[in-house]
mmCIF file of C-alpha atoms in Angstrom:
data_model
loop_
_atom_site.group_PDB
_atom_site.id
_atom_site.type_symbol
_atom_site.label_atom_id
_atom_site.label_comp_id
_atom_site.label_asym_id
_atom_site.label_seq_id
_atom_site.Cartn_x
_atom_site.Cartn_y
_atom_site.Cartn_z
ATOM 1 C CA UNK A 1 -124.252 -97.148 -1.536
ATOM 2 C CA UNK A 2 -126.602 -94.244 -0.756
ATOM 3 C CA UNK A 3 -129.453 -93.083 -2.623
ATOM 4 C CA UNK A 4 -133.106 -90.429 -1.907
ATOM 5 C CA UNK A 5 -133.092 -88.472 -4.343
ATOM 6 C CA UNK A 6 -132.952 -90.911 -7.201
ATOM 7 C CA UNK A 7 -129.277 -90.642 -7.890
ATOM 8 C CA UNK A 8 -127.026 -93.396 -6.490
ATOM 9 C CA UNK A 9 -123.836 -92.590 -4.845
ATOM 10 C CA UNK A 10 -120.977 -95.258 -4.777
ATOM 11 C CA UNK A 11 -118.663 -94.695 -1.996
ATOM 12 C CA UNK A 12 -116.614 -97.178 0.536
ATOM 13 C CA UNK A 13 -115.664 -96.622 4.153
ATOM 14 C CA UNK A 14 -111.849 -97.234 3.343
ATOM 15 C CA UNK A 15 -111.952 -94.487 1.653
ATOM 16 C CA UNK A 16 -114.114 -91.279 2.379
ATOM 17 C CA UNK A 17 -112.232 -89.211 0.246
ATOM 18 C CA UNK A 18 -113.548 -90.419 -3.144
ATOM 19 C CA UNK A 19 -117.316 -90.502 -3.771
ATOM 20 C CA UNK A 20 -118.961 -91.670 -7.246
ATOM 21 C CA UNK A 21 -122.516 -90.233 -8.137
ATOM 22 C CA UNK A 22 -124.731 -92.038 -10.968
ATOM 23 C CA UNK A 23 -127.929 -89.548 -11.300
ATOM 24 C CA UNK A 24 -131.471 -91.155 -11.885
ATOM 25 C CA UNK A 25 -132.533 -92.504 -14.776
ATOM 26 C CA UNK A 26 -129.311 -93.406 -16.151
ATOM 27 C CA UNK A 27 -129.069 -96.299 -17.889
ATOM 28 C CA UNK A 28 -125.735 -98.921 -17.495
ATOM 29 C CA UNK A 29 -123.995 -99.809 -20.702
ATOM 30 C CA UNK A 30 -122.810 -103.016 -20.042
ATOM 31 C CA UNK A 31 -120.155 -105.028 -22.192
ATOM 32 C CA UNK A 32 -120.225 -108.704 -22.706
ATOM 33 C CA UNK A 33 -118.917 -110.731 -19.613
ATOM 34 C CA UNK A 34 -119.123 -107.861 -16.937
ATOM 35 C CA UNK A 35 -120.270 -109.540 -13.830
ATOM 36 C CA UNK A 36 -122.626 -107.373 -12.891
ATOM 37 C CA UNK A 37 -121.235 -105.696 -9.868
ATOM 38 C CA UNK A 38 -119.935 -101.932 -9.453
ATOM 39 C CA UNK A 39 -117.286 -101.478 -7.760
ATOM 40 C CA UNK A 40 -116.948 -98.516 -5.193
ATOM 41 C CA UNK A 41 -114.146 -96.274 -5.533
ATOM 42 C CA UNK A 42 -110.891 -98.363 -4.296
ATOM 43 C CA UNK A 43 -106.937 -96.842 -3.911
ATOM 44 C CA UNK A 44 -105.441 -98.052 -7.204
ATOM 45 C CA UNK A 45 -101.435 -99.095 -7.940
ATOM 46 C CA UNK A 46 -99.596 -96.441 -9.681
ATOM 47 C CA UNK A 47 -98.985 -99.150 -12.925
ATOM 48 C CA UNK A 48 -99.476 -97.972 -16.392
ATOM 49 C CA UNK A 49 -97.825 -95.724 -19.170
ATOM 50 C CA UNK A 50 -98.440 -91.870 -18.794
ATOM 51 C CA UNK A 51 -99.426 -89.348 -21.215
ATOM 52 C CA UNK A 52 -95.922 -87.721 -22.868
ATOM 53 C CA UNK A 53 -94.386 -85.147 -20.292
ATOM 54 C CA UNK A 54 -95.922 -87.107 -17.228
ATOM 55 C CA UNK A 55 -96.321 -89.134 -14.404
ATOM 56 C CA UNK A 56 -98.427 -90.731 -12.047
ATOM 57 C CA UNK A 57 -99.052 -89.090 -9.363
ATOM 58 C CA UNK A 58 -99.531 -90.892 -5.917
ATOM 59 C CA UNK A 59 -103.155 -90.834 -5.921
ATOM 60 C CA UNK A 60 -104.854 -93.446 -8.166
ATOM 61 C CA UNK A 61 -108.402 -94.709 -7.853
ATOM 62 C CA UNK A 62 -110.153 -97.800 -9.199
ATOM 63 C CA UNK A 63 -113.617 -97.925 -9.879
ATOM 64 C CA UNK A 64 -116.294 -99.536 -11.969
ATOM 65 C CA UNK A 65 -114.984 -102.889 -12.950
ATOM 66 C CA UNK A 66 -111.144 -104.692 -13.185
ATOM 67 C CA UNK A 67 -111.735 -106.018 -16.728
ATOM 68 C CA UNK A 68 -114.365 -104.184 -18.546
ATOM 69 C CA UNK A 69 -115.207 -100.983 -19.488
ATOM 70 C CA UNK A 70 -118.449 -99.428 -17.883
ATOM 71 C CA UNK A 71 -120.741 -97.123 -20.142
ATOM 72 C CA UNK A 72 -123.280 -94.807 -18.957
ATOM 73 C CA UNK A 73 -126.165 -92.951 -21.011
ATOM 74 C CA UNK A 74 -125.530 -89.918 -19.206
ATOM 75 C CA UNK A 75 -122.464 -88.414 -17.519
ATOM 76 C CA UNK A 76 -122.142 -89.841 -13.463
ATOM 77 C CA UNK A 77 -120.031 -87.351 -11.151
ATOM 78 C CA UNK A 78 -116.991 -88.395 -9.056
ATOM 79 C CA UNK A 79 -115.612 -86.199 -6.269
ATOM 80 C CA UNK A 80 -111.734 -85.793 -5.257
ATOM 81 C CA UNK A 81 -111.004 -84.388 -2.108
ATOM 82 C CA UNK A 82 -107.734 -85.564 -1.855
ATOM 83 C CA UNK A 83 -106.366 -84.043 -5.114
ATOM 84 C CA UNK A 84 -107.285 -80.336 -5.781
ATOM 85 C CA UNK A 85 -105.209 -79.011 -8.495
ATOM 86 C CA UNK A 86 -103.215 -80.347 -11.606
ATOM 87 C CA UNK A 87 -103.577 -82.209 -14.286
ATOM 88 C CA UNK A 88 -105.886 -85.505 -14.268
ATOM 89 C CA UNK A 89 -105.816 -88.946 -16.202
ATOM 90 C CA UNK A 90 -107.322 -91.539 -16.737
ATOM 91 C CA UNK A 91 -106.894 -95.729 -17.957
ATOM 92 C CA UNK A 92 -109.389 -97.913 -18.792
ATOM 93 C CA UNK A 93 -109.613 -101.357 -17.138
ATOM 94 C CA UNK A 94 -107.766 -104.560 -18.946
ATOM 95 C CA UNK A 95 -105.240 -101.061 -20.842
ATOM 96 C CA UNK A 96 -101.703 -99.542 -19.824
ATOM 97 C CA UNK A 97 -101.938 -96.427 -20.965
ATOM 98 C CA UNK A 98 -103.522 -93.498 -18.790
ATOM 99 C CA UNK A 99 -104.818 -90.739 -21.389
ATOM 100 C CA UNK A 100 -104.701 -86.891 -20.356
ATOM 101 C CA UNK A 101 -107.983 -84.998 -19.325
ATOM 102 C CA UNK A 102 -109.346 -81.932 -20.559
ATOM 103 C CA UNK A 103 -110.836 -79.746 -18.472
ATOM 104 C CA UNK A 104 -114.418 -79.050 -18.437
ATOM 105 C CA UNK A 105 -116.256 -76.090 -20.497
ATOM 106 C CA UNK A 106 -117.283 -73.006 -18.261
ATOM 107 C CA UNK A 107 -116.217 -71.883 -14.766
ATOM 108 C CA UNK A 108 -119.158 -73.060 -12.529
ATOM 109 C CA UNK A 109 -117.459 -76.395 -10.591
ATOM 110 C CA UNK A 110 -120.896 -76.984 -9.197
ATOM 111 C CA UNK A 111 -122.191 -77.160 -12.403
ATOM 112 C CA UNK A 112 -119.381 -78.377 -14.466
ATOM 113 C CA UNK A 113 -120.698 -78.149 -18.955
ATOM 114 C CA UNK A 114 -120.133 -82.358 -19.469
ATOM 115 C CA UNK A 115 -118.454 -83.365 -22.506
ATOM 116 C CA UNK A 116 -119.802 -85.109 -25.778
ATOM 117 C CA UNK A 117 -120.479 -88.993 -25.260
ATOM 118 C CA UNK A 118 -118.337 -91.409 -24.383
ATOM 119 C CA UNK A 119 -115.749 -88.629 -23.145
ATOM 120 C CA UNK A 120 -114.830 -87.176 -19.999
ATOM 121 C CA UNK A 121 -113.821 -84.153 -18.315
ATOM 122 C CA UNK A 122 -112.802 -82.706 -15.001
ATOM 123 C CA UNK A 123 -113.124 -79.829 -12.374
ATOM 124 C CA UNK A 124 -111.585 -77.890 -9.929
ATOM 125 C CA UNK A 125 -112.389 -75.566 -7.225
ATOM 126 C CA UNK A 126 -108.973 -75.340 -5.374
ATOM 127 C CA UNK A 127 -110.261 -77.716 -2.545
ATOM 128 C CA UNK A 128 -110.794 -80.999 -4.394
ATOM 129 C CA UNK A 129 -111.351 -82.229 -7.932
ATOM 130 C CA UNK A 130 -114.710 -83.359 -9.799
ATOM 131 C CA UNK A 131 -114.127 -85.449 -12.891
ATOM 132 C CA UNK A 132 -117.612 -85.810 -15.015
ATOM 133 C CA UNK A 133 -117.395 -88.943 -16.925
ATOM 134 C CA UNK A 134 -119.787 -91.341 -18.753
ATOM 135 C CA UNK A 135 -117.735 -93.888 -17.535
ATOM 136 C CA UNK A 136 -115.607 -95.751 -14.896
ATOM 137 C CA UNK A 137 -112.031 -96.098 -15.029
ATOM 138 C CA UNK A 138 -109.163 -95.977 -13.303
ATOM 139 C CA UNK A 139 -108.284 -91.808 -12.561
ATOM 140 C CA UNK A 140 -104.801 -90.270 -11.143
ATOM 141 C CA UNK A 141 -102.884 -87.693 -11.025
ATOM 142 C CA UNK A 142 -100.997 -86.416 -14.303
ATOM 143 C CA UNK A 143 -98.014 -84.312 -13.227
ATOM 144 C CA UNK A 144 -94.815 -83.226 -15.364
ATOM 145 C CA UNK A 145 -92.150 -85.208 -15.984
ATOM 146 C CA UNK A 146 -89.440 -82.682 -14.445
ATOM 147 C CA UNK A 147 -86.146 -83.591 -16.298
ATOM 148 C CA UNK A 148 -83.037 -84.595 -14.875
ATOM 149 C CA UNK A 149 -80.024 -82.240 -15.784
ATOM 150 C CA UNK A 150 -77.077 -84.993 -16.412
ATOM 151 C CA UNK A 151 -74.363 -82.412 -16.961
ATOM 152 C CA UNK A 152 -73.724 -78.351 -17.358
ATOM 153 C CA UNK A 153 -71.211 -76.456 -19.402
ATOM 154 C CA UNK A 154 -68.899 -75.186 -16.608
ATOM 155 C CA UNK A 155 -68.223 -72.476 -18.946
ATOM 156 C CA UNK A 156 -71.030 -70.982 -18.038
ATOM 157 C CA UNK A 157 -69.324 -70.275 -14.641
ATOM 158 C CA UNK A 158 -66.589 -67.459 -15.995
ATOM 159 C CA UNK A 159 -69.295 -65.460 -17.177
ATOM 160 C CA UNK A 160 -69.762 -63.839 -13.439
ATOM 161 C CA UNK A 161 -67.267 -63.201 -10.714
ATOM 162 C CA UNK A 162 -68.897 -64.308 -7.566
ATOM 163 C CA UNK A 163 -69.080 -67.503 -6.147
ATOM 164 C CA UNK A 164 -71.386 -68.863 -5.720
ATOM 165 C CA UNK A 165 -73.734 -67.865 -8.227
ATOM 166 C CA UNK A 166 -77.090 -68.203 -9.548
ATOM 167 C CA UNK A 167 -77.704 -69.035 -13.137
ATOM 168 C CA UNK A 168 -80.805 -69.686 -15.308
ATOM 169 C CA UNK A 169 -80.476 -72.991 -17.237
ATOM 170 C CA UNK A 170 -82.755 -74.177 -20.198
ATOM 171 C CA UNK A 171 -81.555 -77.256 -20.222
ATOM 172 C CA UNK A 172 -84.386 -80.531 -20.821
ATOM 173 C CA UNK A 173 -82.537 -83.834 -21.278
ATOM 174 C CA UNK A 174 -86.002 -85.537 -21.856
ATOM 175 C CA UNK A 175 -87.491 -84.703 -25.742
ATOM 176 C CA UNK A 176 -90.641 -84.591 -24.359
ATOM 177 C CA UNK A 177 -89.598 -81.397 -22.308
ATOM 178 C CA UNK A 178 -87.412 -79.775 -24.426
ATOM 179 C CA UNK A 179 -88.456 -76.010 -24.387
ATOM 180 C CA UNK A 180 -88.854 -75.578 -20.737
ATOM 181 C CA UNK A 181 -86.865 -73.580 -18.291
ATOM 182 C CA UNK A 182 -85.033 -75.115 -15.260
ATOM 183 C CA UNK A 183 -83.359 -72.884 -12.679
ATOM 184 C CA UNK A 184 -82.498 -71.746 -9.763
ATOM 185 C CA UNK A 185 -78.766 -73.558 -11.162
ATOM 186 C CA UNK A 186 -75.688 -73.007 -8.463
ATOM 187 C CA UNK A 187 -72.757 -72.721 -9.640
ATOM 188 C CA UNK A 188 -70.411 -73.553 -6.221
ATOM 189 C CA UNK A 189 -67.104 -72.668 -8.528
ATOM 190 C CA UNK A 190 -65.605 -71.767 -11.908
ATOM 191 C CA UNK A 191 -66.043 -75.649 -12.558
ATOM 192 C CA UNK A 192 -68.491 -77.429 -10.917
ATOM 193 C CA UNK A 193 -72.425 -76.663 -10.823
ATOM 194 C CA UNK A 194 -75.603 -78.409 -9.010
ATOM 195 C CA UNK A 195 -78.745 -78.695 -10.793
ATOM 196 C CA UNK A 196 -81.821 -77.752 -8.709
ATOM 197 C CA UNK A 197 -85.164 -79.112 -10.505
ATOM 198 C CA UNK A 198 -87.475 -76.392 -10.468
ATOM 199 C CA UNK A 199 -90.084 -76.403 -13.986
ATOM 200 C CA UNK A 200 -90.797 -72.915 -14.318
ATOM 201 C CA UNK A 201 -92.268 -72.871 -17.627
ATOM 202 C CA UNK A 202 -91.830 -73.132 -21.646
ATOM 203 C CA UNK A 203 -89.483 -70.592 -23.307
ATOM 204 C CA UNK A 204 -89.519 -69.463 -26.793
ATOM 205 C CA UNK A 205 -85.886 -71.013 -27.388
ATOM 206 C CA UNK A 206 -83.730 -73.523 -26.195
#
């Protein structure tokens, strides 16, 4: 816990990669029954329910409190070094499902636009990742949900001559996917292919 300049900056010495800033003059919102304390930023399970099309990622950070909610007046700053591109999400303590992130109006990360009250947003300068929140929550990675390709038309072998073969595939067994290309797909014989997972990107048909 630093401070000198009026803000307050939560941090731990477990883990240097994660710092929280609360600037001066911000008020605490506190619900009935929190305990008073603030937690520093702490390495969180990967437990929870993802946005549609996601899925944790490995890094996931607890701070705040582990059974309420905590509000500030103004938007308070938190710094990821360790993560510095993708999608982010977030949970709120004592729920199981993580909720996607926008990103932040404008294109100055060291002045981030914050969003409306009680929201959040986040940041990124290809280095690390600044979320700007008016609250504290649990925060992860959100990446996509590559499908898995369970089976492929061997048909699709005859169409070329040479083995082996490179096909593209838009194939999405999950609903949640369904519109996105897969490929590089081998095909090792006129029979028998190997799915390689590789999202490329959404396609106009499927």
């Amino acid at each position: 816990l630093t401070g000198g300049t009026g803000a307050i900056v939560l941090g731990s010495s477990d883990l240097s990669t994660v710092t929280a800033t609360i600037p001066a003059n911000t008020t605490l919102l506190a619900p009935t029954g929190w305990t008073g304390q603030i937690q520093p930023p702490i390495k969180a399970a990967a437990t929870g329910t993802p946005p549609s099309g996601f899925k944790i990622g490995d890094l996931v950070f607890s701070m705040g409190s582990t059974i309420k909610p905590l509000l500030f007046n103004q938007p308070v700053v938190i710094v990821f070094k360790d993560i510095k591109t993708g999608d982010m999400m977030f949970k709120e303590p004592g729920m199981s499902d993580f909720v996607k992130m926008e990103k932040c109006a404008g294109t100055d990360y060291n002045n981030p636009t914050p969003p409306a009250f009680p929201g959040e947003c986040f940041a990124q300068n290809g280095s690390e990742t600044k979320v700007v929140s008016y609250h504290f929550s649990d925060f992860a990675q959100a990446l996509p949900q590559v499908p898995v390709i369970e089976s492929i038309d061997p048909g699709i072998c005859t169409k070329n001559a040479q083995i082996p073969f490179e096909v593209e595939l838009t194939l999405a067994q999950s609903p949640n996917m369904k519109g996105y290309l897969i490929g590089r797909t081998i095909c090792e014989s006129m029979t028998s292919c190997s799915g390689q997972e590789k999202l490329i990107g959404p396609v106009d048909n499927v």
